[in-house]
CSV table of C-alpha atoms and ligand atoms in Angstrom, one decimal:
chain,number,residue,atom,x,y,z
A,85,UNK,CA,-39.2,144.6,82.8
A,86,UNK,CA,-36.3,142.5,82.0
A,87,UNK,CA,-36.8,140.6,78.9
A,88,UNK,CA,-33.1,140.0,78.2
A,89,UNK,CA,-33.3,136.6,79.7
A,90,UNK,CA,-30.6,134.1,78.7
A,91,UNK,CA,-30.6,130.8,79.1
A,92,UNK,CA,-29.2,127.4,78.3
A,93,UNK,CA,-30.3,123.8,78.5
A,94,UNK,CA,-27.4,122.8,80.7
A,95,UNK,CA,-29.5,122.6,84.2
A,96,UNK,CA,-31.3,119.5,82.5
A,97,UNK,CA,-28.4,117.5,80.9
A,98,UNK,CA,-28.7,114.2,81.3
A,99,UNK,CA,-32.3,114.3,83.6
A,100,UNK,CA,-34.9,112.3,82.5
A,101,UNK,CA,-38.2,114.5,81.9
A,102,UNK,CA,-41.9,112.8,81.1
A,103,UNK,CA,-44.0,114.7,79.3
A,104,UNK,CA,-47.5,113.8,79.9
A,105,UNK,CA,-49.8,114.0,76.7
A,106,UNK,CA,-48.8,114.5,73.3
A,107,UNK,CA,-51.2,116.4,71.7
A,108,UNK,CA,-50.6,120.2,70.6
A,109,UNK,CA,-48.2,120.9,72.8
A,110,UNK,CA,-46.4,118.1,73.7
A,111,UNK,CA,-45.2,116.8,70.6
A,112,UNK,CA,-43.8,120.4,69.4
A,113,UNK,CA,-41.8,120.3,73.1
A,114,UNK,CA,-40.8,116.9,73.1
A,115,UNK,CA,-39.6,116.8,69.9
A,116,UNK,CA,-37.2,120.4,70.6
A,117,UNK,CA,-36.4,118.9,73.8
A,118,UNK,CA,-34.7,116.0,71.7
A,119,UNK,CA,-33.4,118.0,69.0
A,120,UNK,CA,-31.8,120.4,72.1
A,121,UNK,CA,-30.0,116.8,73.1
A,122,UNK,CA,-32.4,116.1,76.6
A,123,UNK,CA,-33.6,113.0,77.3
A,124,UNK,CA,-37.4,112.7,76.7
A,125,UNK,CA,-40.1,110.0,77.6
A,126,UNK,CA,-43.5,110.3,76.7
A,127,UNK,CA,-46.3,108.8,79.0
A,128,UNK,CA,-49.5,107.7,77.1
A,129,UNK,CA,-52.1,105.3,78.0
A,130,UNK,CA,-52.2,102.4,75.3
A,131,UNK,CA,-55.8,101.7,74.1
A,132,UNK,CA,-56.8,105.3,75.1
A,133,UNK,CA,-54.7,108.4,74.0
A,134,UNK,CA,-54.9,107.4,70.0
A,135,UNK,CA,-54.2,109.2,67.8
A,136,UNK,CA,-51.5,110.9,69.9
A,137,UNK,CA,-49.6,107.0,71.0
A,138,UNK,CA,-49.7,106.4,67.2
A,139,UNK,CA,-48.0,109.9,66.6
A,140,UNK,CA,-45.5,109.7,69.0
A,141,UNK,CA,-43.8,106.2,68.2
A,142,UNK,CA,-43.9,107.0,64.6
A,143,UNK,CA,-41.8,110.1,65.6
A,144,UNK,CA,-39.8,107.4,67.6
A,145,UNK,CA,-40.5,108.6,70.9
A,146,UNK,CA,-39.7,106.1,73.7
A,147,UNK,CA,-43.5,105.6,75.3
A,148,UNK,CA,-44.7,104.3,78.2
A,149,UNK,CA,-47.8,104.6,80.7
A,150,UNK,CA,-47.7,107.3,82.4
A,151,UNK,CA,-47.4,106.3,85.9
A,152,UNK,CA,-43.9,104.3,84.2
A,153,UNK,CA,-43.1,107.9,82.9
A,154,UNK,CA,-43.5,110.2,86.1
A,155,UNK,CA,-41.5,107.3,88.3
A,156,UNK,CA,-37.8,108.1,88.2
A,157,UNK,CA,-38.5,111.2,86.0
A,158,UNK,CA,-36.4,114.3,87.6
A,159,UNK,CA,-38.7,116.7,85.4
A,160,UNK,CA,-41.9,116.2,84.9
A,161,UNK,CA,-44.7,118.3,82.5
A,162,UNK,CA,-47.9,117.9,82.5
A,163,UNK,CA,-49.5,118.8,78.7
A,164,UNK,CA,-53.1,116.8,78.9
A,165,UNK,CA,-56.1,118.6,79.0
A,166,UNK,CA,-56.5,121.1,81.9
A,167,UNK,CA,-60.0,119.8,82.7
A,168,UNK,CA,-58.2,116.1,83.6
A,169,UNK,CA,-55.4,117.3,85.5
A,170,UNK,CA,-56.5,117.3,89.0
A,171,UNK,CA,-57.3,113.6,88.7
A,172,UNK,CA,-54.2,112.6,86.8
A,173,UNK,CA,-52.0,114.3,89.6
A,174,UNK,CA,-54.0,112.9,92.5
A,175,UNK,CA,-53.7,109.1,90.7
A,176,UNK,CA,-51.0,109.2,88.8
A,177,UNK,CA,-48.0,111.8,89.4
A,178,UNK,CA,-48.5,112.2,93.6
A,179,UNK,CA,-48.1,108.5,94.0
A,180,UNK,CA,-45.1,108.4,91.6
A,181,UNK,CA,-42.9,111.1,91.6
A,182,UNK,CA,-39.7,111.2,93.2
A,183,UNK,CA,-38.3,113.6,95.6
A,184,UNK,CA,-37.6,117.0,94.8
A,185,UNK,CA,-38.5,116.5,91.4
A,186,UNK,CA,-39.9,119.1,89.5
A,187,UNK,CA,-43.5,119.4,88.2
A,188,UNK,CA,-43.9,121.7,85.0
A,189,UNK,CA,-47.2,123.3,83.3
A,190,UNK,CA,-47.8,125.3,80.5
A,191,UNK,CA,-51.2,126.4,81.9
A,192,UNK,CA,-51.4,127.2,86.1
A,193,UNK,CA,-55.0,126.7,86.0
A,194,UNK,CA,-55.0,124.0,88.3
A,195,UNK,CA,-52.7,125.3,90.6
A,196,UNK,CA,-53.7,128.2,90.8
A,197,UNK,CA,-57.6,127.5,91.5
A,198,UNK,CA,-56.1,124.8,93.9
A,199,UNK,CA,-57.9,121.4,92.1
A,200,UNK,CA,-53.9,120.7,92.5
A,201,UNK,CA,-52.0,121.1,95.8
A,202,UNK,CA,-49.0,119.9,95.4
A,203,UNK,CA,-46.6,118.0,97.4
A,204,UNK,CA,-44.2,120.3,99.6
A,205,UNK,CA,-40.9,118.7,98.5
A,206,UNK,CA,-41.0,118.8,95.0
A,207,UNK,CA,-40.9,122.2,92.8
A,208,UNK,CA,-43.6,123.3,90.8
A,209,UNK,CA,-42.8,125.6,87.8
A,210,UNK,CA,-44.8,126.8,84.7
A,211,UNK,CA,-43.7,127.9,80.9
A,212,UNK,CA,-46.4,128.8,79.3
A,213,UNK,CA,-45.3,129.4,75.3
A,214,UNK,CA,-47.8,132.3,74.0
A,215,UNK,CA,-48.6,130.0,70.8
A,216,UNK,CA,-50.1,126.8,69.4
A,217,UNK,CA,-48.0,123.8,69.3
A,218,UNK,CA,-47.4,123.4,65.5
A,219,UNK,CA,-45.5,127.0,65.9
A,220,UNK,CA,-43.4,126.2,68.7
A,221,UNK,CA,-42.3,122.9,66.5
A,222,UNK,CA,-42.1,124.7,63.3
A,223,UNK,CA,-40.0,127.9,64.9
A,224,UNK,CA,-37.6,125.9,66.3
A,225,UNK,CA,-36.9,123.8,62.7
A,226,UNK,CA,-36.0,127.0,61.6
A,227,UNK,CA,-33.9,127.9,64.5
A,228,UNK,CA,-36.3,130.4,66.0
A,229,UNK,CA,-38.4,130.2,68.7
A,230,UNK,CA,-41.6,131.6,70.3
A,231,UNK,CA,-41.7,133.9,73.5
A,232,UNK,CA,-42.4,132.2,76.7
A,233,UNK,CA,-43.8,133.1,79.9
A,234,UNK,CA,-42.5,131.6,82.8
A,235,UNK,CA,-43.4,131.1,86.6
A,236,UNK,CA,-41.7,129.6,89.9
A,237,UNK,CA,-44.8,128.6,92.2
A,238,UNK,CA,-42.7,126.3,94.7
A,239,UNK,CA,-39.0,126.0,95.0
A,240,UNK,CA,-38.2,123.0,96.7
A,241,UNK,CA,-35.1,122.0,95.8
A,242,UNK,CA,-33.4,125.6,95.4
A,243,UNK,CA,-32.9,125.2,91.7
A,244,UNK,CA,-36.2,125.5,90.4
A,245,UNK,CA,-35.6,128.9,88.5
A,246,UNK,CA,-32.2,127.1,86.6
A,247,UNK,CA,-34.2,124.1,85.5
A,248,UNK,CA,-37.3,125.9,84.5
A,249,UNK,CA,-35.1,128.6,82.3
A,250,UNK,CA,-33.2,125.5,80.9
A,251,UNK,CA,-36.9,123.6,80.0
A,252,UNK,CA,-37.6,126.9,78.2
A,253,UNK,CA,-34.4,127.1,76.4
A,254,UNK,CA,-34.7,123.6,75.0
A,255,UNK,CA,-37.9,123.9,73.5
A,256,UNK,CA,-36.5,127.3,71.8
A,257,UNK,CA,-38.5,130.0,73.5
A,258,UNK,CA,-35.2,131.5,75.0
A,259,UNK,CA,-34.2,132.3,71.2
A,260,UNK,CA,-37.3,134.4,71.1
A,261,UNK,CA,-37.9,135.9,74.6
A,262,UNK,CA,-38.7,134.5,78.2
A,263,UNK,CA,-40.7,136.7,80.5
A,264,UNK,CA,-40.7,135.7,84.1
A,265,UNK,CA,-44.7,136.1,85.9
A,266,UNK,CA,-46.4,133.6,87.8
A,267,UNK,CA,-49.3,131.1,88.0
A,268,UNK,CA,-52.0,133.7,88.7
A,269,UNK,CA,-51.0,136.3,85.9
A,270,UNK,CA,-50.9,133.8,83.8
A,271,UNK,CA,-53.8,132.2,84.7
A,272,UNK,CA,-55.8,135.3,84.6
A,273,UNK,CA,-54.9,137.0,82.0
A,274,UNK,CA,-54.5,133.9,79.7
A,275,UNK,CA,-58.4,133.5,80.4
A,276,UNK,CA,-59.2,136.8,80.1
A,277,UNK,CA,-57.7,137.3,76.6
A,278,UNK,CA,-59.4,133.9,75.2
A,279,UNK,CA,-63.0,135.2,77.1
A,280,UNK,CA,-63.0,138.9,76.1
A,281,UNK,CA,-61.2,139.4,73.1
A,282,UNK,CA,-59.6,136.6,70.8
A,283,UNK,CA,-62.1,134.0,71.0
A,284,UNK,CA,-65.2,135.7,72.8
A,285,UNK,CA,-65.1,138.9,72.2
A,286,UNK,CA,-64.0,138.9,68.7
A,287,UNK,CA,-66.5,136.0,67.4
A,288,UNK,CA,-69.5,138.0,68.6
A,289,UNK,CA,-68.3,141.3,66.7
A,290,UNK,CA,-67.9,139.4,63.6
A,291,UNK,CA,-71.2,137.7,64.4
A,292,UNK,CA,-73.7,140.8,65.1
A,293,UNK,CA,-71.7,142.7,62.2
A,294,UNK,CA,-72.8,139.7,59.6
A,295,UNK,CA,-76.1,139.6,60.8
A,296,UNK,CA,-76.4,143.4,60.5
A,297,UNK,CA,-75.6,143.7,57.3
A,298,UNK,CA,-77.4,140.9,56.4
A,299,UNK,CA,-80.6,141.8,57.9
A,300,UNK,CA,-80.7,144.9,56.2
A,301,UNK,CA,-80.4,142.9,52.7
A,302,UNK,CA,-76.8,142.3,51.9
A,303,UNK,CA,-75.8,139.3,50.3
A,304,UNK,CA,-74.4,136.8,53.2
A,305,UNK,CA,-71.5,136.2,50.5
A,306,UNK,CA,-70.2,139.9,51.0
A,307,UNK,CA,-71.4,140.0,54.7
A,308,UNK,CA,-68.6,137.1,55.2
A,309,UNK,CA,-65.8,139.0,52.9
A,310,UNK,CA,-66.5,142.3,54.9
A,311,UNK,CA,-66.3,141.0,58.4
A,312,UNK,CA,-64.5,137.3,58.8
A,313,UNK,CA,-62.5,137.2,56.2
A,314,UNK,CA,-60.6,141.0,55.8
A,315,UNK,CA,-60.4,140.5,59.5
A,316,UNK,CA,-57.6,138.5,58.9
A,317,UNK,CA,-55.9,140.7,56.7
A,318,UNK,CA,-56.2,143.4,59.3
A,319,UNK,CA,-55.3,141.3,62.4
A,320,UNK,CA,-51.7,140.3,60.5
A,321,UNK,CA,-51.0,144.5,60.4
A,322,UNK,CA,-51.5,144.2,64.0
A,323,UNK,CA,-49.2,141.7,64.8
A,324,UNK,CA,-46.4,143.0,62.5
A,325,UNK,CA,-46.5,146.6,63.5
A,326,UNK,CA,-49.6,147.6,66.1
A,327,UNK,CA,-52.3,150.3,65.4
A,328,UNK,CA,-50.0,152.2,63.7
A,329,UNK,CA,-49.2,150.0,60.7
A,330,UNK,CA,-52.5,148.8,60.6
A,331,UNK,CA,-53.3,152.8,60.3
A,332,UNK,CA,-51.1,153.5,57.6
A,333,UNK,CA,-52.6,150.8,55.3
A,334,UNK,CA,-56.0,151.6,55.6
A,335,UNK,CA,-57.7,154.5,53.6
A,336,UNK,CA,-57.9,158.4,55.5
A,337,UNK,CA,-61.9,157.0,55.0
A,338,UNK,CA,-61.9,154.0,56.6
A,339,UNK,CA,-59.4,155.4,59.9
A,340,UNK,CA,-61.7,158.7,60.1
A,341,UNK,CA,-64.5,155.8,60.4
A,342,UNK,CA,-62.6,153.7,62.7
A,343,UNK,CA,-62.0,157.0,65.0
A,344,UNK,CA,-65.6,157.9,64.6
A,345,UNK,CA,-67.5,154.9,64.8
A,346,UNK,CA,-65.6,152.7,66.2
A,347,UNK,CA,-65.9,153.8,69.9
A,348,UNK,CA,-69.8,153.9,69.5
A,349,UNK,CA,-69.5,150.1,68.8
A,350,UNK,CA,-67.1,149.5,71.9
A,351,UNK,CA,-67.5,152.0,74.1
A,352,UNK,CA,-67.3,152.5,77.8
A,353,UNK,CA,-70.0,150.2,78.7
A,354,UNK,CA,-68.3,147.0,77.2
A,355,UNK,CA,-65.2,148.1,79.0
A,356,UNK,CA,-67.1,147.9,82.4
A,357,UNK,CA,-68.6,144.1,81.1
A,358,UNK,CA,-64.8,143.5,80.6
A,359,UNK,CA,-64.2,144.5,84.3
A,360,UNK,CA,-66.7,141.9,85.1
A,361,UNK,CA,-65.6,138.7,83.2
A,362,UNK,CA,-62.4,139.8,84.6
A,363,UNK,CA,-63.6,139.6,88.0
A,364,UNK,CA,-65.7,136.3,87.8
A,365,UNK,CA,-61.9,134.9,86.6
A,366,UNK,CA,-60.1,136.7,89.6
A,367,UNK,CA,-62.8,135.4,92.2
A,368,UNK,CA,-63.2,131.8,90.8
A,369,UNK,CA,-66.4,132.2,89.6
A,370,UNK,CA,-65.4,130.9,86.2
A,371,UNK,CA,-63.5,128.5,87.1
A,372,UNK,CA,-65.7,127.0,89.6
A,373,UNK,CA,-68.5,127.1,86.6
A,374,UNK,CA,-66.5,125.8,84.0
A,375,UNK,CA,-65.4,122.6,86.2
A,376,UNK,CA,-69.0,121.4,87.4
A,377,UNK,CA,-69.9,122.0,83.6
A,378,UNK,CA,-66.9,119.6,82.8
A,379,UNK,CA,-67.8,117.1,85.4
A,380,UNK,CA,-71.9,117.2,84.0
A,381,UNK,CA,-70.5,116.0,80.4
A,382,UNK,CA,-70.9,119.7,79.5
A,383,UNK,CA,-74.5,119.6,78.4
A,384,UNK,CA,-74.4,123.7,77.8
A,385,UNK,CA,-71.2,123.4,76.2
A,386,UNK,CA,-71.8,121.0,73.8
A,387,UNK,CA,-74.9,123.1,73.2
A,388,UNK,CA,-73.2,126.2,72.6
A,389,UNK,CA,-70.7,125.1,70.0
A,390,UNK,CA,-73.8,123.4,68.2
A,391,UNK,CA,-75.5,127.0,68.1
A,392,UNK,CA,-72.1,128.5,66.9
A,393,UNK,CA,-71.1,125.9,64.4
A,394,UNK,CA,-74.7,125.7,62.9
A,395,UNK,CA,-74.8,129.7,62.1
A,396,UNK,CA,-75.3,131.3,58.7
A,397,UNK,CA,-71.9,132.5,58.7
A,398,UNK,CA,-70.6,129.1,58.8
A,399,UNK,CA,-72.4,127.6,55.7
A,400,UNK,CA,-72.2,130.4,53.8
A,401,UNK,CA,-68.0,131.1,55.0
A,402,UNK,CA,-67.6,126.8,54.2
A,403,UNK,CA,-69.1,126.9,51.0
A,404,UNK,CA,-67.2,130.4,49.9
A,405,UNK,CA,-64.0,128.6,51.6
A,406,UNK,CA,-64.3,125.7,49.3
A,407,UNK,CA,-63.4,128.1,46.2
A,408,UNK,CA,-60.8,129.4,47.6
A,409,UNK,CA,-58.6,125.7,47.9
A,410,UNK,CA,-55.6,127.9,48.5
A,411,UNK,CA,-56.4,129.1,51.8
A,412,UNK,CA,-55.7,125.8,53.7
A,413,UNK,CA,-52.6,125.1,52.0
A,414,UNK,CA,-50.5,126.8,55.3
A,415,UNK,CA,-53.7,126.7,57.4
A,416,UNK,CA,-53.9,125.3,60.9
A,417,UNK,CA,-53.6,121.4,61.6
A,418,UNK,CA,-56.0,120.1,64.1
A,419,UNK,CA,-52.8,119.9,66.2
A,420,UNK,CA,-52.3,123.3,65.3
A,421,UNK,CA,-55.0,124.6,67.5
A,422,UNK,CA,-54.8,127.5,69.4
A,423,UNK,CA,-55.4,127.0,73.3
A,424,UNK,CA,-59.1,128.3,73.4
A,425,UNK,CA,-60.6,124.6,74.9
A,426,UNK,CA,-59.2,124.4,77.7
A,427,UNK,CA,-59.8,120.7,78.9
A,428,UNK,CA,-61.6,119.1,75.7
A,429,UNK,CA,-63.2,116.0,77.0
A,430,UNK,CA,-60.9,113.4,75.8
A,431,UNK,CA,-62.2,110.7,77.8
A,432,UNK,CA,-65.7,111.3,76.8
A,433,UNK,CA,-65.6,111.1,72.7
A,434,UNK,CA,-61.9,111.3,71.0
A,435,UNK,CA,-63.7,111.8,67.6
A,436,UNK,CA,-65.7,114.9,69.0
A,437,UNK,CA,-62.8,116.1,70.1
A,438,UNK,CA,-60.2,116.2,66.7
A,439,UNK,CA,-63.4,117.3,64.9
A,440,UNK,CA,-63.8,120.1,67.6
A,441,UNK,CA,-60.1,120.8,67.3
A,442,UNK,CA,-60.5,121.6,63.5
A,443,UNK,CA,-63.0,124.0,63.8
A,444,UNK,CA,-60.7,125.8,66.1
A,445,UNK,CA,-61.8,129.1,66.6
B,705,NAD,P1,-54.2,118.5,73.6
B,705,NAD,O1,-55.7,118.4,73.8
B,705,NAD,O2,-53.7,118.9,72.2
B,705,NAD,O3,-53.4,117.2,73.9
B,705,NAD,C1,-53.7,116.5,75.1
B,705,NAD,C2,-52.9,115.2,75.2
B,705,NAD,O4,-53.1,114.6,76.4
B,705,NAD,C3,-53.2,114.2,74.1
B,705,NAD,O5,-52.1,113.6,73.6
B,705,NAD,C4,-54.0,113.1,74.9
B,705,NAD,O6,-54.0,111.9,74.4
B,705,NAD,C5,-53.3,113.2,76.2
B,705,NAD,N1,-54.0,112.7,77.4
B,705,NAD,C6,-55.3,112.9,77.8
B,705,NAD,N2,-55.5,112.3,78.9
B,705,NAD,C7,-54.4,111.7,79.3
B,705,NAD,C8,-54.0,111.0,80.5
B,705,NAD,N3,-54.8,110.7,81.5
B,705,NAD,N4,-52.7,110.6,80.6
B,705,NAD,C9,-51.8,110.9,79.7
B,705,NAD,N5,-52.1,111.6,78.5
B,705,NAD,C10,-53.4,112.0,78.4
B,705,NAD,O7,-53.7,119.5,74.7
B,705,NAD,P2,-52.9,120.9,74.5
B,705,NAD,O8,-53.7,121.9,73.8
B,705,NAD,O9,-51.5,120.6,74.0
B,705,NAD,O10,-52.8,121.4,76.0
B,705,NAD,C11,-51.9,120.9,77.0
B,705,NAD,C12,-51.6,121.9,78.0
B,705,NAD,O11,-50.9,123.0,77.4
B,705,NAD,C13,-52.8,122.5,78.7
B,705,NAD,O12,-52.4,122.8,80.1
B,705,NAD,C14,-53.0,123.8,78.0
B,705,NAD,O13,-53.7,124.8,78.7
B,705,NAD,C15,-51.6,124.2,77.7
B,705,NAD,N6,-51.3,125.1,76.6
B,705,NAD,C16,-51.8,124.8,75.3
B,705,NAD,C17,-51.6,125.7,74.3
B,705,NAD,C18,-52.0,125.4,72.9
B,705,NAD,O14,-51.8,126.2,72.0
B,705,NAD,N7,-52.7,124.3,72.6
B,705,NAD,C19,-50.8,126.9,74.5
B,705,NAD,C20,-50.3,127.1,75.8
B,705,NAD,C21,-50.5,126.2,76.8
B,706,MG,MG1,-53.6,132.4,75.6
């Protein structure tokens, strides 16, 4: 695989490009894009997208409605919810865009699972940064950048690849690294990662290993320490050097446990249940579930996250949290989220939803 990707901002000097939302990811990319010396206008709805439209003309962002944004734009990325995006393309960006322009995403979701078809003349291109927003802001201050995948779905105008490497480049993730895939690898494995392992799979083994412990008469104080909060501490070995490091910083006892025991936790069986989430995400089934669920007002959603917020583990982690004030002091800002909600219902209850964004998982 080539990751030796180079690229430069030049294919978008002097185009206009809207970027559509300014939540955790379009702030940290229109404010690069700036810094990079592109010409950025955000489109908002006044009276609606607070706090963002509050955010983004005290950053001194030239803001307008979005249908004012996507007209005349020769770039144009959509960073709203996932969940809202067929609608906003079908009333909004169809109707408006110009010819041969090209339409960005950081997610193919909608593409892929056709809730968007898009118009044959224009191109339609993904870059997909594999981290929050506050990171891809705060890497680039620093003159970094974090690693971005990137697609080419429809090339309309012949220069698709040039202006999609140059949108990548000026929000810094051609300083890091830029792997080329497209809309359905991303899509898939992007919603395979949250479902099996970051956000799904990992919650529930912290879960059943708290309430193990717990129901055989541990305190809940050092059920938490054992199993939510070391798993940090392990999780950064990880990223910095892989099994191996991770390994070499644990004791002989714990890795001849974690060779021993470990694959009696996970074994075979939860491979094969991994095989089958991945399939419900390759046929649609998830998707398919996960829209209607939207479009209801996501009764089971909302009733899930009430069952998962109002666990043991989260009074008895909030109150252990609150003696340890230094934790939050480089800890995640709502904006900082990580993209495990896809499509939070913004329409329905903006409060809800920054509250919901906090408790990021
Ligand atoms: P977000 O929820 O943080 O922000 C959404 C923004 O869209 C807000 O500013 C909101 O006011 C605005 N908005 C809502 N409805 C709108 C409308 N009709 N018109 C204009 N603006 C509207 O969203 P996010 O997490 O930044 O996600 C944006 C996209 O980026 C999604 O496709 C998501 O899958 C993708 N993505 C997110 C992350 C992440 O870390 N958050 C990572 C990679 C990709
Ligand atoms: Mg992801």
């Amino acid at each position: 695989m080539n990751t030796e990707i180079n690229a430069t901002t030049k294919a978008l000097e002097g185009s206009r490009i809207a970027i559509l939302g300014y939540g955790s990811q379009g702030r940290a990319h229109a404010l690069n894009l700036r810094d990079s010396g592109l010409n950025v206008v955000i489109g908002l709805r006044e009276g609606k997208d607070e706090p963002s439209l509050g955010q983004a003309k005290a950053d001194g962002m030239h803001v307008v409605e979005p249908p004012e944004a996507v007209r005349g734009a020769d770039l144009i990325c959509v960073l709203t919810p996932d969940m809202i995006q067929a609608k906003l393309y079908a009333d909004v960006i169809e109707p408006n865009m110009k010819k041969h322009a090209v339409l960005m995403f950081a997610h193919g979701f909608n593409v892929h699972y056709g809730t968007i078809k898009p118009r044959a003349d224009i191109d339609v291109v993904l870059v997909a940064p594999k981290g929050p927003g506050a990171l891809v802001r705060t890497e680039y201050e620093i003159g970094r950048g974090v690693p971005c995948l990137f697609g080419i779905h429809q090339d309309a105008s012949g220069h698709a690849r040039e202006k999609t490497l140059a949108y990548a480049a000026g929000i810094g993730g051609a300083r890091a690294m830029l792997i080329e895939t497209d809309f359905k690898e991303e899509t898939e494995s992007d919603l395979f990662g949250e479902q099996a392992v970051l956000c799904g799979g990992a919650s529930e083994l912290v879960r059943y290993g708290f309430e193990t412990l717990v129901e055989a008469g541990y305190k809940p104080e050092i059920a938490y320490y054992e199993v939510m909060h070391e798993l940090k501490l392990i999780v950064d070995l990880f990223y910095e050097g892989g099994l191996t490091k991770m390994l070499t910083f644990v004791s002989e006892t714990a890795q001849y446990g974690d060779f021993t025991r470990g694959p009696r936790v996970i074994d075979a069986s939860t491979k094969e249940k991994m095989r089958g989430v991945l399939k419900e995400i390759q046929d649609g089934t998830f998707a398919k579930e996960w829209t209607a669920e939207y479009a209801a007002g996501m009764p089971n959603y909302k009733k899930f996250k009430q069952a998962d917020t109002s666990h043991q583990i989260e009074k008895v982690g909030a109150a252990l949290r609150a003696r340890m004030p230094w934790l939050q002091q480089n800890a995640a800002k709502p904006s900082a989220k990580l993209r495990v909600e896809i499509g939070e219902p913004v329409d329905h209850d903006v409060a809800q939803q920054s509250a919901a964004k906090t408790s990021a998982k």
